[in-house]
Structure formats: C-alpha cells, structure tokens
Coordinates of C-alpha atoms and ligand atoms in Angstrom, one line a residue:
E178 CA -2.5 -31.9 -9.7
S179 CA 0.9 -31.3 -8.0
R180 CA 2.4 -34.1 -6.1
L181 CA 3.9 -31.5 -3.8
H182 CA 2.3 -30.3 -0.6
S183 CA 2.4 -26.6 0.2
L184 CA 4.3 -25.6 3.4
I185 CA 1.2 -24.0 4.8
G186 CA -0.7 -27.2 4.2
V187 CA 2.0 -29.3 5.9
A188 CA 1.9 -26.9 8.9
S189 CA -1.7 -27.9 9.6
M190 CA -1.5 -31.6 8.9
N191 CA -1.9 -34.4 11.4
E192 CA 0.9 -36.3 13.0
G193 CA 2.2 -39.3 11.1
Q194 CA 1.3 -38.0 7.6
H195 CA 3.9 -38.4 4.9
V196 CA 4.7 -35.2 3.1
T197 CA 6.7 -33.9 0.1
F198 CA 7.3 -30.2 -0.2
Q199 CA 9.6 -27.6 -1.8
A200 CA 10.8 -24.7 0.3
R201 CA 13.8 -22.5 1.0
V202 CA 16.3 -23.2 3.8
H203 CA 15.6 -20.4 6.2
H204 CA 17.8 -21.4 9.1
I205 CA 20.0 -24.3 10.2
R206 CA 20.9 -25.1 13.8
P207 CA 22.8 -28.2 15.0
L208 CA 22.1 -30.0 18.3
G209 CA 25.1 -32.0 19.2
S210 CA 26.7 -34.0 16.4
K211 CA 23.8 -36.2 15.4
I212 CA 20.8 -33.8 15.0
I213 CA 20.2 -30.7 13.0
F214 CA 17.1 -28.4 13.0
M215 CA 16.4 -26.9 9.6
V216 CA 13.7 -24.2 9.4
F217 CA 12.1 -24.1 6.0
R218 CA 10.3 -21.1 4.5
S219 CA 7.8 -20.6 1.8
Q220 CA 6.0 -17.3 1.3
L221 CA 4.3 -16.5 4.7
T222 CA 5.1 -19.8 6.4
T223 CA 8.1 -21.2 8.2
L224 CA 8.2 -24.7 9.5
Q225 CA 10.9 -26.7 11.4
G226 CA 12.4 -29.9 10.1
V227 CA 14.6 -32.2 12.1
L228 CA 17.3 -34.4 10.6
T229 CA 18.7 -37.1 12.9
E230 CA 21.5 -39.5 12.2
E231 CA 20.1 -43.1 12.3
E232 CA 21.9 -46.3 11.7
G233 CA 21.2 -47.6 8.2
V234 CA 18.7 -44.8 7.4
I235 CA 20.4 -41.4 7.7
S236 CA 24.2 -41.4 7.6
H237 CA 26.6 -39.2 9.5
N238 CA 27.7 -37.7 6.2
M239 CA 24.2 -36.9 5.2
V240 CA 23.7 -34.9 8.4
R241 CA 27.1 -33.1 7.9
W242 CA 26.2 -32.3 4.3
A243 CA 22.8 -30.9 5.2
E244 CA 24.3 -28.8 8.0
G245 CA 26.6 -27.2 5.4
L246 CA 23.8 -26.1 3.0
N247 CA 23.6 -22.4 2.3
R248 CA 20.6 -20.5 3.5
E249 CA 18.1 -19.6 0.8
T250 CA 18.9 -22.9 -1.0
I251 CA 15.7 -24.4 -2.5
V252 CA 15.2 -28.0 -1.4
L253 CA 12.8 -30.8 -2.0
V254 CA 11.9 -32.5 1.3
K255 CA 10.3 -35.8 2.0
G256 CA 9.3 -36.6 5.6
V257 CA 6.7 -37.3 8.2
V258 CA 4.8 -34.8 10.3
Q259 CA 5.5 -35.2 14.1
R260 CA 5.1 -33.3 17.3
P261 CA 8.3 -31.8 18.6
P262 CA 9.3 -32.8 22.2
D263 CA 8.1 -30.1 24.6
G264 CA 10.3 -27.0 24.7
Q265 CA 11.7 -27.8 21.2
E266 CA 9.0 -26.0 19.2
E267 CA 10.3 -24.0 16.4
V268 CA 11.5 -20.6 17.7
H269 CA 12.6 -19.1 14.4
S270 CA 9.1 -19.0 13.0
T271 CA 7.2 -15.9 12.0
R272 CA 4.3 -17.7 13.6
V273 CA 4.9 -20.8 15.8
H274 CA 3.5 -24.0 14.5
N275 CA 2.8 -27.0 16.7
H276 CA 4.2 -29.5 14.2
E277 CA 7.6 -30.2 12.7
V278 CA 8.7 -32.6 10.0
K279 CA 11.0 -35.5 10.5
I280 CA 13.2 -35.3 7.4
Q281 CA 13.7 -38.6 5.5
K282 CA 15.0 -37.3 2.2
L283 CA 16.5 -34.0 1.2
Y284 CA 17.3 -32.9 -2.4
V285 CA 18.8 -29.6 -3.5
I286 CA 16.9 -28.0 -6.4
V287 CA 19.0 -24.9 -6.6
G288 CA 21.1 -22.8 -4.3
P289 CA 22.7 -19.4 -4.3
T290 CA 25.9 -19.1 -6.4
S291 CA 27.1 -15.9 -4.8
T292 CA 27.3 -14.6 -1.2
L293 CA 24.0 -13.1 -0.1
P294 CA 24.1 -9.4 0.8
F295 CA 22.1 -10.2 4.0
Q296 CA 20.2 -13.1 5.4
V297 CA 16.5 -13.1 5.1
E298 CA 16.3 -15.0 8.4
G299 CA 18.2 -12.2 10.1
V300 CA 15.6 -9.5 9.3
S301 CA 12.4 -11.4 9.5
R302 CA 11.8 -10.7 13.1
T303 CA 11.0 -7.5 15.1
E304 CA 13.7 -5.6 16.9
E305 CA 12.5 -7.1 20.1
A306 CA 12.7 -10.6 18.9
D307 CA 16.1 -9.8 17.4
S308 CA 17.6 -8.9 20.8
K309 CA 16.6 -12.2 22.3
E310 CA 17.4 -14.6 19.5
D311 CA 20.4 -14.7 17.3
A312 CA 22.0 -11.6 18.7
H313 CA 25.1 -12.7 16.7
L314 CA 23.4 -12.0 13.3
P315 CA 24.6 -8.7 11.8
R316 CA 22.0 -5.9 11.8
V317 CA 20.8 -5.0 8.3
N318 CA 19.9 -1.5 7.5
Q319 CA 17.0 -0.4 5.4
A320 CA 19.1 0.9 2.5
T321 CA 20.8 -2.5 2.1
R322 CA 17.4 -4.2 2.0
F323 CA 16.1 -1.8 -0.6
T324 CA 19.1 -2.1 -2.9
N325 CA 18.7 -5.9 -2.7
R326 CA 14.9 -5.7 -2.9
V327 CA 14.4 -9.2 -4.5
L328 CA 15.9 -10.8 -1.4
D329 CA 14.0 -8.4 0.9
L330 CA 10.7 -9.3 -0.8
R331 CA 11.2 -12.9 0.3
L332 CA 10.5 -11.8 3.9
P333 CA 7.2 -13.3 5.1
A334 CA 6.0 -9.7 6.1
N335 CA 6.7 -8.5 2.6
Q336 CA 4.9 -11.5 1.0
A337 CA 1.9 -10.5 3.2
I338 CA 2.2 -6.8 2.3
F339 CA 1.9 -7.5 -1.4
R340 CA -1.1 -9.8 -0.9
I341 CA -2.8 -7.0 0.9
H342 CA -1.7 -4.6 -1.8
A343 CA -3.4 -6.8 -4.3
G344 CA -6.4 -7.1 -1.9
V345 CA -6.8 -3.3 -1.9
C346 CA -7.1 -3.3 -5.7
L347 CA -9.5 -6.3 -5.6
L348 CA -11.8 -4.7 -3.1
F349 CA -11.8 -1.3 -4.9
R350 CA -12.6 -3.0 -8.2
E351 CA -15.2 -5.3 -6.6
F352 CA -17.1 -2.5 -4.9
L353 CA -17.1 -0.2 -7.9
Q354 CA -18.2 -2.9 -10.3
S355 CA -21.1 -3.7 -8.0
Q356 CA -22.1 0.0 -8.3
G357 CA -22.1 0.0 -12.1
F358 CA -18.7 1.6 -12.7
L359 CA -16.8 0.8 -15.9
E360 CA -13.1 0.1 -15.7
I361 CA -10.9 2.2 -17.9
Q362 CA -7.2 2.5 -18.8
S363 CA -6.1 5.9 -19.9
S364 CA -2.9 6.9 -21.7
K365 CA 0.0 8.0 -19.6
F366 CA 1.4 10.3 -22.3
Q367 CA -0.1 13.7 -21.9
E368 CA 0.0 17.0 -23.7
S369 CA -0.1 19.1 -20.5
S370 CA 0.0 18.9 -16.7
T371 CA -3.1 17.9 -14.8
E372 CA -2.4 18.7 -11.1
S373 CA -1.4 22.3 -10.3
G374 CA 0.7 21.4 -7.2
A375 CA 2.9 18.7 -8.5
E376 CA 5.7 18.9 -11.1
V377 CA 5.6 16.8 -14.3
F378 CA 8.1 14.5 -15.9
K379 CA 8.8 15.7 -19.5
V380 CA 9.6 13.1 -22.1
D381 CA 11.0 13.3 -25.6
Y382 CA 8.1 12.2 -27.9
F383 CA 9.6 12.1 -31.4
R384 CA 11.3 15.4 -30.6
R385 CA 8.1 17.0 -29.5
P386 CA 7.5 17.5 -25.8
A387 CA 5.1 15.3 -23.9
F388 CA 4.4 14.7 -20.2
L389 CA 3.9 11.7 -18.0
A390 CA 0.4 11.8 -16.5
Q391 CA 0.2 13.2 -12.9
S392 CA -3.2 11.6 -12.6
P393 CA -5.9 10.3 -14.9
Q394 CA -7.9 13.4 -14.0
L395 CA -8.5 14.8 -17.5
A396 CA -9.2 11.4 -19.1
K397 CA -11.6 10.3 -16.4
Q398 CA -13.6 13.6 -16.7
M399 CA -13.6 13.2 -20.5
C400 CA -15.1 9.7 -20.1
I401 CA -18.0 11.4 -18.2
A402 CA -18.3 14.0 -21.0
A403 CA -18.4 11.0 -23.4
D404 CA -21.5 9.6 -21.5
M405 CA -19.8 6.7 -19.6
E406 CA -21.6 7.8 -16.4
R407 CA -19.3 6.0 -13.9
V408 CA -15.7 5.0 -14.4
F409 CA -12.7 3.9 -12.4
E410 CA -9.0 3.2 -13.2
I411 CA -6.1 1.5 -11.4
G412 CA -2.9 2.7 -13.0
P413 CA 0.5 4.4 -12.6
V414 CA 0.8 8.1 -11.7
F415 CA 4.0 10.1 -12.1
R416 CA 5.0 13.1 -10.0
A417 CA 8.3 14.9 -10.4
E418 CA 8.2 16.2 -6.8
N419 CA 11.5 16.3 -5.1
S420 CA 9.8 15.2 -1.9
N421 CA 12.0 13.0 0.2
T422 CA 9.4 12.2 2.8
H423 CA 8.0 9.0 4.3
R424 CA 4.9 9.3 2.1
H425 CA 5.9 10.6 -1.4
L426 CA 6.9 8.5 -4.4
T427 CA 7.7 9.8 -7.9
E428 CA 5.7 6.9 -9.3
F429 CA 2.7 5.4 -7.5
I430 CA -0.5 3.5 -8.3
G431 CA -3.6 5.7 -8.4
L432 CA -7.0 4.3 -7.7
D433 CA -9.3 6.8 -9.4
L434 CA -13.0 7.1 -9.9
E435 CA -15.3 9.6 -11.5
M436 CA -19.1 9.7 -11.7
Q437 CA -22.1 11.6 -12.8
F438 CA -24.4 12.6 -9.9
E439 CA -28.0 13.7 -9.8
S440 CA -28.3 16.6 -7.4
H441 CA -25.5 16.9 -4.9
Y442 CA -21.8 16.0 -4.9
H443 CA -22.3 14.2 -1.6
E444 CA -23.6 11.4 -3.7
V445 CA -20.0 10.9 -4.8
L446 CA -18.7 11.2 -1.3
D447 CA -21.2 8.6 -0.1
I448 CA -20.0 6.1 -2.7
I449 CA -16.4 6.7 -1.8
D450 CA -17.1 6.3 1.9
R451 CA -18.9 3.0 1.3
M452 CA -16.1 1.9 -0.9
F453 CA -13.5 2.5 1.8
I454 CA -15.6 0.8 4.5
H455 CA -16.0 -2.2 2.1
M456 CA -12.2 -2.1 1.5
F457 CA -11.1 -1.9 5.2
R458 CA -13.6 -4.4 6.5
G459 CA -12.8 -6.7 3.5
L460 CA -9.1 -6.6 4.3
Q461 CA -9.7 -7.3 8.0
E462 CA -11.9 -10.3 7.1
R463 CA -10.2 -11.8 4.1
F464 CA -6.5 -11.1 4.9
R465 CA -6.4 -11.9 8.6
E466 CA -3.4 -14.3 8.3
E467 CA -1.5 -11.7 6.2
I468 CA -2.2 -8.9 8.7
E469 CA -0.9 -11.1 11.6
V470 CA 2.3 -11.9 9.7
V471 CA 2.9 -8.2 9.0
K472 CA 2.3 -7.4 12.7
V473 CA 5.3 -9.6 13.6
Q474 CA 7.5 -7.1 11.8
F475 CA 5.5 -3.9 12.0
P476 CA 3.5 -4.1 15.2
H477 CA 0.3 -2.1 15.1
D478 CA -3.3 -2.0 16.3
D479 CA -6.1 -3.0 13.9
L480 CA -7.7 0.0 12.2
V481 CA -10.9 1.3 13.9
I482 CA -13.7 1.8 11.4
L483 CA -17.0 3.2 12.7
D484 CA -20.4 2.4 11.0
E485 CA -20.8 6.1 10.5
T486 CA -17.6 7.9 9.3
P487 CA -17.0 11.2 11.0
R488 CA -17.5 14.0 8.4
L489 CA -16.1 17.4 9.4
K490 CA -15.9 20.6 7.5
F491 CA -12.4 21.9 6.8
A492 CA -13.1 25.0 8.9
E493 CA -14.2 22.8 11.8
G494 CA -11.0 20.8 11.6
I495 CA -9.0 24.0 11.8
G496 CA -11.2 25.1 14.8
M497 CA -10.3 21.8 16.6
L498 CA -6.6 22.4 15.9
K499 CA -6.7 26.0 17.2
E500 CA -8.7 24.9 20.3
S501 CA -6.1 22.3 21.0
G502 CA -3.5 25.1 21.1
W503 CA -2.0 24.4 17.7
K504 CA 0.3 27.2 16.6
E505 CA 2.0 28.3 13.4
E506 CA 5.4 27.2 14.8
D507 CA 4.0 23.7 15.1
G508 CA 4.4 23.2 11.4
S509 CA 1.8 25.1 9.5
P510 CA -0.6 28.1 9.8
A511 CA -3.8 27.0 11.5
D512 CA -5.7 29.1 9.0
E513 CA -8.9 28.2 7.3
W514 CA -7.6 29.5 4.0
D515 CA -4.5 27.4 3.8
D516 CA -3.9 23.7 3.1
L517 CA -2.9 21.4 6.0
S518 CA 0.8 20.5 6.5
T519 CA 1.7 16.9 7.2
A520 CA 2.2 17.8 10.9
A521 CA -1.2 19.5 11.1
E522 CA -2.9 16.5 9.4
R523 CA -1.4 14.2 12.0
R524 CA -2.4 16.3 14.9
L525 CA -5.9 16.6 13.6
G526 CA -6.0 12.9 13.1
Q527 CA -5.2 12.5 16.8
L528 CA -7.9 15.0 17.8
V529 CA -10.5 13.2 15.7
K530 CA -9.4 9.8 17.2
E531 CA -9.8 11.2 20.7
K532 CA -13.2 12.8 20.0
Y533 CA -14.8 10.1 17.8
G534 CA -12.6 7.0 18.2
A535 CA -12.1 6.7 14.5
D536 CA -8.9 6.1 12.4
Y537 CA -10.7 7.0 9.2
Y538 CA -12.5 10.3 8.6
I539 CA -13.6 12.8 6.0
L540 CA -12.8 16.5 5.8
D541 CA -15.1 18.4 3.4
K542 CA -15.3 21.9 2.0
F543 CA -11.7 22.8 1.4
P544 CA -10.7 26.4 0.7
L545 CA -10.9 27.0 -3.1
E546 CA -7.3 28.3 -3.3
A547 CA -5.9 25.1 -1.9
R548 CA -7.4 23.0 -4.7
P549 CA -6.7 22.5 -8.5
F550 CA -8.4 24.6 -11.2
Y551 CA -11.0 22.0 -12.1
T552 CA -12.6 22.1 -8.6
M553 CA -16.2 23.3 -8.3
L554 CA -16.7 26.4 -6.1
D555 CA -19.1 26.2 -3.2
P556 CA -22.3 28.0 -4.5
E557 CA -22.8 29.5 -1.0
D558 CA -19.3 30.8 -0.5
D559 CA -17.0 31.1 -3.4
R560 CA -13.9 31.2 -1.1
L561 CA -14.7 27.5 -0.5
S562 CA -15.0 24.5 -2.7
N563 CA -17.1 21.4 -3.0
S564 CA -14.2 19.2 -2.4
F565 CA -12.9 16.8 0.3
D566 CA -9.9 14.8 1.5
I567 CA -10.0 11.5 3.3
F568 CA -7.6 10.5 6.1
L569 CA -6.4 7.3 7.5
R570 CA -4.5 7.3 10.8
G571 CA -4.1 11.0 10.4
E572 CA -2.7 11.1 6.9
E573 CA -4.3 11.9 3.5
I574 CA -5.3 8.9 1.4
L575 CA -7.7 10.5 -1.0
S576 CA -8.5 13.9 -2.6
G577 CA -11.7 14.5 -4.5
G578 CA -14.7 16.6 -5.1
Q579 CA -17.1 18.1 -7.6
R580 CA -15.7 19.3 -10.9
I581 CA -16.5 22.4 -12.9
H582 CA -18.7 21.1 -15.8
V583 CA -19.6 24.4 -17.4
A584 CA -17.1 25.6 -20.0
P585 CA -17.1 29.4 -19.3
M586 CA -16.5 28.9 -15.6
L587 CA -13.8 26.4 -16.2
E588 CA -12.0 28.7 -18.7
E589 CA -12.2 31.5 -16.2
R590 CA -10.7 29.4 -13.4
M591 CA -8.0 28.2 -15.8
R592 CA -7.0 31.7 -16.7
A593 CA -6.9 32.6 -13.0
A594 CA -4.5 29.7 -12.5
G595 CA -2.3 31.0 -15.4
I596 CA -3.4 28.2 -17.8
D597 CA -4.3 29.1 -21.4
P598 CA -7.5 27.1 -22.1
E599 CA -6.4 26.7 -25.7
S600 CA -3.4 24.7 -24.5
M601 CA -5.8 22.1 -23.2
K602 CA -8.3 22.3 -26.0
D603 CA -9.3 18.6 -26.1
Y604 CA -10.3 18.8 -22.4
V605 CA -12.1 22.2 -22.6
N606 CA -14.0 21.0 -25.7
G607 CA -15.4 18.2 -23.7
F608 CA -17.3 20.8 -21.6
R609 CA -18.1 23.1 -24.5
W610 CA -19.9 20.2 -26.1
G611 CA -21.9 19.6 -22.9
C612 CA -20.9 17.6 -19.9
P613 CA -23.2 16.5 -17.0
P614 CA -22.5 17.5 -13.3
H615 CA -19.9 15.1 -11.9
G616 CA -17.3 14.4 -9.3
G617 CA -14.8 11.8 -8.2
G618 CA -11.6 11.2 -6.3
G619 CA -8.1 9.7 -6.4
V620 CA -6.5 7.4 -3.9
G621 CA -2.8 6.6 -3.5
L622 CA -2.6 2.8 -3.3
E623 CA 0.7 2.7 -1.5
R624 CA -0.5 5.3 1.0
V625 CA -3.5 3.1 1.9
V626 CA -1.3 0.0 2.4
M627 CA 1.3 1.9 4.4
L628 CA -1.2 3.5 6.7
F629 CA -3.5 0.5 7.0
L630 CA -0.5 -1.6 8.2
K631 CA 1.4 1.2 9.9
L632 CA 4.5 0.5 7.8
G633 CA 6.0 4.0 8.6
D634 CA 7.5 4.4 5.1
I635 CA 5.7 4.3 1.8
R636 CA 8.6 2.4 0.2
H637 CA 7.6 -0.7 2.1
A638 CA 4.3 -0.6 0.2
S639 CA 5.9 -0.4 -3.3
L640 CA 7.4 -3.4 -5.1
F641 CA 10.4 -1.6 -6.6
P642 CA 10.0 1.9 -5.2
R643 CA 10.8 5.0 -7.3
D644 CA 11.7 8.1 -5.3
P645 CA 13.8 11.2 -6.1
K646 CA 16.9 9.2 -5.3
S647 CA 16.3 6.4 -7.7
F648 CA 18.8 5.7 -10.5
A649 CA 21.5 7.7 -8.6
K650 CA 24.9 5.9 -9.3
Ligands
ATP698 P1 -1.8 16.5 -2.7 O1 -2.8 15.6 -3.0 O2 -2.2 17.8 -2.3 O3 -0.6 16.5 -3.6 P2 -0.2 14.9 -1.1 O4 -0.6 14.0 -0.1 O5 0.5 14.5 -2.3 O6 -1.4 15.8 -1.4 P3 1.2 17.3 -1.0 O7 0.0 18.2 -1.3 O8 2.3 17.1 -2.0 O9 0.7 15.9 -0.5 O10 1.7 17.8 0.3 C1 0.8 17.8 1.5 C2 1.6 18.3 2.6 O11 2.7 17.5 2.8 C3 2.0 19.7 2.3 O12 1.2 20.7 2.9 C4 3.4 19.7 2.9 O13 3.4 20.3 4.1 C5 3.8 18.3 3.0 N1 4.9 18.0 2.2 C6 4.9 17.8 0.8 N2 6.1 17.6 0.4 C7 6.9 17.7 1.4 C8 8.4 17.7 1.6 N3 9.2 17.4 0.6 N4 8.8 17.8 2.9 C9 8.0 18.0 3.9 N5 6.7 18.1 3.8 C10 6.2 18.0 2.6
AMO699 P1 -3.9 14.2 -5.4 O1 -2.8 15.0 -6.0 O2 -4.3 14.6 -4.0 O3 -5.3 14.3 -6.2 O4 -3.5 12.7 -5.4 C1 -4.5 11.7 -5.0 C2 -3.9 10.8 -3.9 O5 -2.7 10.2 -4.4 C3 -1.8 10.0 -3.3 N1 -0.5 10.7 -3.6 C4 0.7 10.1 -3.5 N2 1.1 8.9 -3.2 C5 2.4 8.6 -3.2 N3 3.3 9.5 -3.6 C6 3.0 10.8 -4.0 N4 3.9 11.6 -4.5 C7 1.6 11.1 -4.0 N5 0.9 12.2 -4.3 C8 -0.4 12.0 -4.1 C9 -2.5 10.6 -2.1 C10 -3.5 11.5 -2.6 O6 -4.6 11.7 -1.7 N6 -6.8 14.3 -9.5 C11 -6.8 14.4 -8.1 C12 -7.8 13.3 -7.5 C13 -9.2 13.7 -7.8 O7 -9.6 14.8 -7.5 O8 -9.8 12.8 -8.3 C14 -5.4 14.1 -7.6 O9 -4.5 13.6 -8.2 O10 -3.1 9.5 -1.4

C-alpha cells in the first residue's frame, strides 16, 4: 500500500491528522513576509496549504524558497490538517474545502524546465470567477489551450470530462452485456465506403487503394449474418468531411450496436432507449462529483430524462416546426422529405422541451431519401423508412433503424444509390446466404459527452481532437 495520501482523501480528513501527499503547485500567494499560501492540485481536487516562518522549525529561507517555486512543480508535502481562520478559506479552489494543510516539509519531485505556454490555474475558473479573482492573469484563448493540450488536460474540469467519457463507455457496455450482446472489434481498413453522406479517407495499402471505415456498419451487419444475434462495438470512426462545426470531428469514437429482432424494429428502438436511460441516470448517480467540477467551468442544468421518452414521427416533428412559424430562411426547408439542418434540429429540440419537458427524445420514420442505402423501407409507405434518430439537448446523438436483410431488395437499393453490388460482394453475399431481420444504431461518443455536459464544442470531449485543421503547419 502507498504511504502517500490522495489529495481528495486529505480534503476530507479530520483536524490534527498528519498527512503526506504528492501534488502539483497550482498557485502561490504570499501574506506579508512570513506566510505563504500554496494551493495544491491533483486531478479534480485543489487544497490550500499554509507555510509559516517559525523560529527553529521553518526558516525564513525556506519560506522564500517555496514562494519562488514554479507553478506546476510536483511536490511531496508533509503536514497537519487544520481549519483555516475564518475568512481565509481557500478561494482558488474548483470546489471550496473546509480544511487546509499546515506545511511542515516540502520536497520538489520535478518541476517544469521551460516556460509554460499558459497557467493551468489561470484557466481553471469560469469567466465570472475570472473577473473577480486574479484579474491580472493573462486571458488564454481556446486555440492556445488546444495546441498545448497536455497542459490543458490538467484542468480539473478536463479531468472530470474524461472520467465521464470513460463512464459513457462503461455504462454502454454494462447495459448491452446485461442484454446478451457480444462485444466485437471490427477492422478499420475497408474495401469501400459505408455511409453515403460522408467522405472517406483513402489509404495506400501496398499500392492498392483501401479506405478507413466510416462506421462499423458493414461488419456489424455481417456479424448478424454470421449468427451472432446481438453485437456491439466501441471503436474509432473516420470521416473525411470538411465540416468545421462545433459538432464534427474527422475521427471520433463510435458506440455501435446491431441486433436480430423477432417481429418489429421497435424491439431495437426499445433496447436503445433503455440503454440511454441507463447511461444518463448512471452518469448522474455515479459521476456526481465530476459533473459538479465540470459545471464550475461549463455551467449547465442537469439533463432532464423522463421515465417515458417522447417518441415522435419525423413528419410530426416537421409539423411542430411549421406550426411554430419555422421557415426555409431559418436554416433549412421545413419539408417532410428533407433531412433536418442543425438549426432545425435545435429549434425542434426547444419545441419538444417546451411541450414534454424532456432533453432527450426520439424521432422515428425518417424519409427514405435522407437515409443510407442499407435502410429498410416502411412497408406501409415506401417514401418513408423504418429508421430513427435520437436527440440530446436538441442535437443528434444517434442514427439507427431496421436494415434491408433480403438480397434482391438490397441490390436494387444499392443500384439506385449508384453503388455496384459486386463492388461490395462480401457484404452482399452475407444476405444472399440468408440473414435474419435486424436493426441497430450508432452513437457518437464525443457528441454524447459534449451535449450531456453542455461543453459547446466537441473538441472539449476529445482527448487529442482531430478535425479538418489538424496537422496544418
Ligand atoms: P449524419 O449521421 O447524418 O452524418 P451528422 O450528425 O454527422 O449526421 P450530418 O448529416 O453530417 O450530421 O449533418 C447533419 C446536419 O448538420 C446537416 O443537415 C447540415 O445542415 C449540418 N452540417 C453538416 N456539416 C455542416 C457544415 N460543415 N456546416 C454547417 N452545417 C453542417
Ligand atoms: P451516422 O453517420 O449518423 O450513422 O453516425 C452515427 C452518429 O455518430 C455521430 N457522428 C459524429 N460525431 C462526431 N463527428 C462527426 N463527424 C460525426 N458524424 C457522425 C453522431 C451520429 O448520430 N451506420 C450509421 C449508424 C447506424 O445506423 O447504426 C451511422 O454511421 O452522433
């Protein structure tokens, strides 16, 4: 067992306890010539330490030396937990703790050897807090933070975001495993494209062309044709879309699932709905501390999840938009045969929130033309499809639906989309050899994290984000 205490543990200890911990120097503030306050930071936690000159115990030189330490230095601290005098509670914390540490010994483990491009301490508070405290610190723009991402990731809010990021994967996997789904990992080298809308990245595969997978769509369907019944995958997805928006990355993590169903594709939708409820409630219960730390930097209201998720037909959604006075000039045609634009999605999200009070809802029965070739037609109206999108705070987080499982119909739809079935022979053979009725969906992990925490920009939800501007010199 480690002889070190964790900073979060120290923050909840009783007065008088002797502690030893390792942390970064987050902030240093002198009080007169004999006292300095040092704020220590470790992951989500910050805690104040106080070093006081004391005859025969802590020398004047020791205090001066400590005051001169660089921020971000990793130190080993020995001390005693005490209550700060009233009015001297730590003010630089992401969350205020009622205790501080009286520093008895301080050792440097390692410090920065070059000037930091910005100070973590200077960006770890909201705009509001910034204006009150430390107005002297230089403002740091987002670009500087992203080009120095390692330093940026040290922010307590970022530490919390990536725990929640892992939590989304954990809850997705946990729920699907409990429902008998098998976890798969499909190859990212592909022979052809999979999603009609998005562009593919071409790679040189021993001088033959290959493509990076735009989704595990073909592979997960082939697993159903191979009798695996229920599968899911968590893996990278590549899209060569030159979309410089707040919600598009060129590489993101896809949470995909595919399953056989008995009689209706709503069996798939029901599983997906229960999965999301499990995920959002699980995040709210198990990641409370992380959510609060994120809120310090990205203020937001908790997500509202109803016991019964509103399910609307696409045409009903368009009807609500039209009724609210939505016009073509507002961003997209309010037409039941066209896909929704981002602006229309958001407006519809507001309307659903006003009507049902929900931040999370389902839109079913999309127009066939707005969907990829593999989507099953609605047997009652072949201008529609058995497919759905799911929205969180008014933006798309999932696309899914029933797939065409009969070869002749699939081949016809491929030709109509300008795809030669022989160019995707391995895929088409899966159906020629008999495949059960099935459906599934795909979620963008970073979108879920961004919208759940209202981060405003998908880059905040990606460790080292890749977008169309990446690798530019
Ligand atoms: P899909 O699953 O359909 O790919 P998506 O969430 O990736 O969904 P897109 O289909 O790429 O999003 O786009 C959805 C909407 O977002 C489009 O209707 C379009 O209006 C908008 N959009 C996409 N790219 C851009 C862009 N570069 N600039 C502005 N809006 C865009
Ligand atoms: P789709 O193309 O809608 O569907 O993608 C599924 C989900 O992935 C997310 N997403 C993205 N996230 C970040 N950056 C992007 N550029 C990006 N593009 C999409 C969205 C979207 O809802 N094969 C189907 C899924 C299926 O039917 O199973 C597919 O890939 O959250």
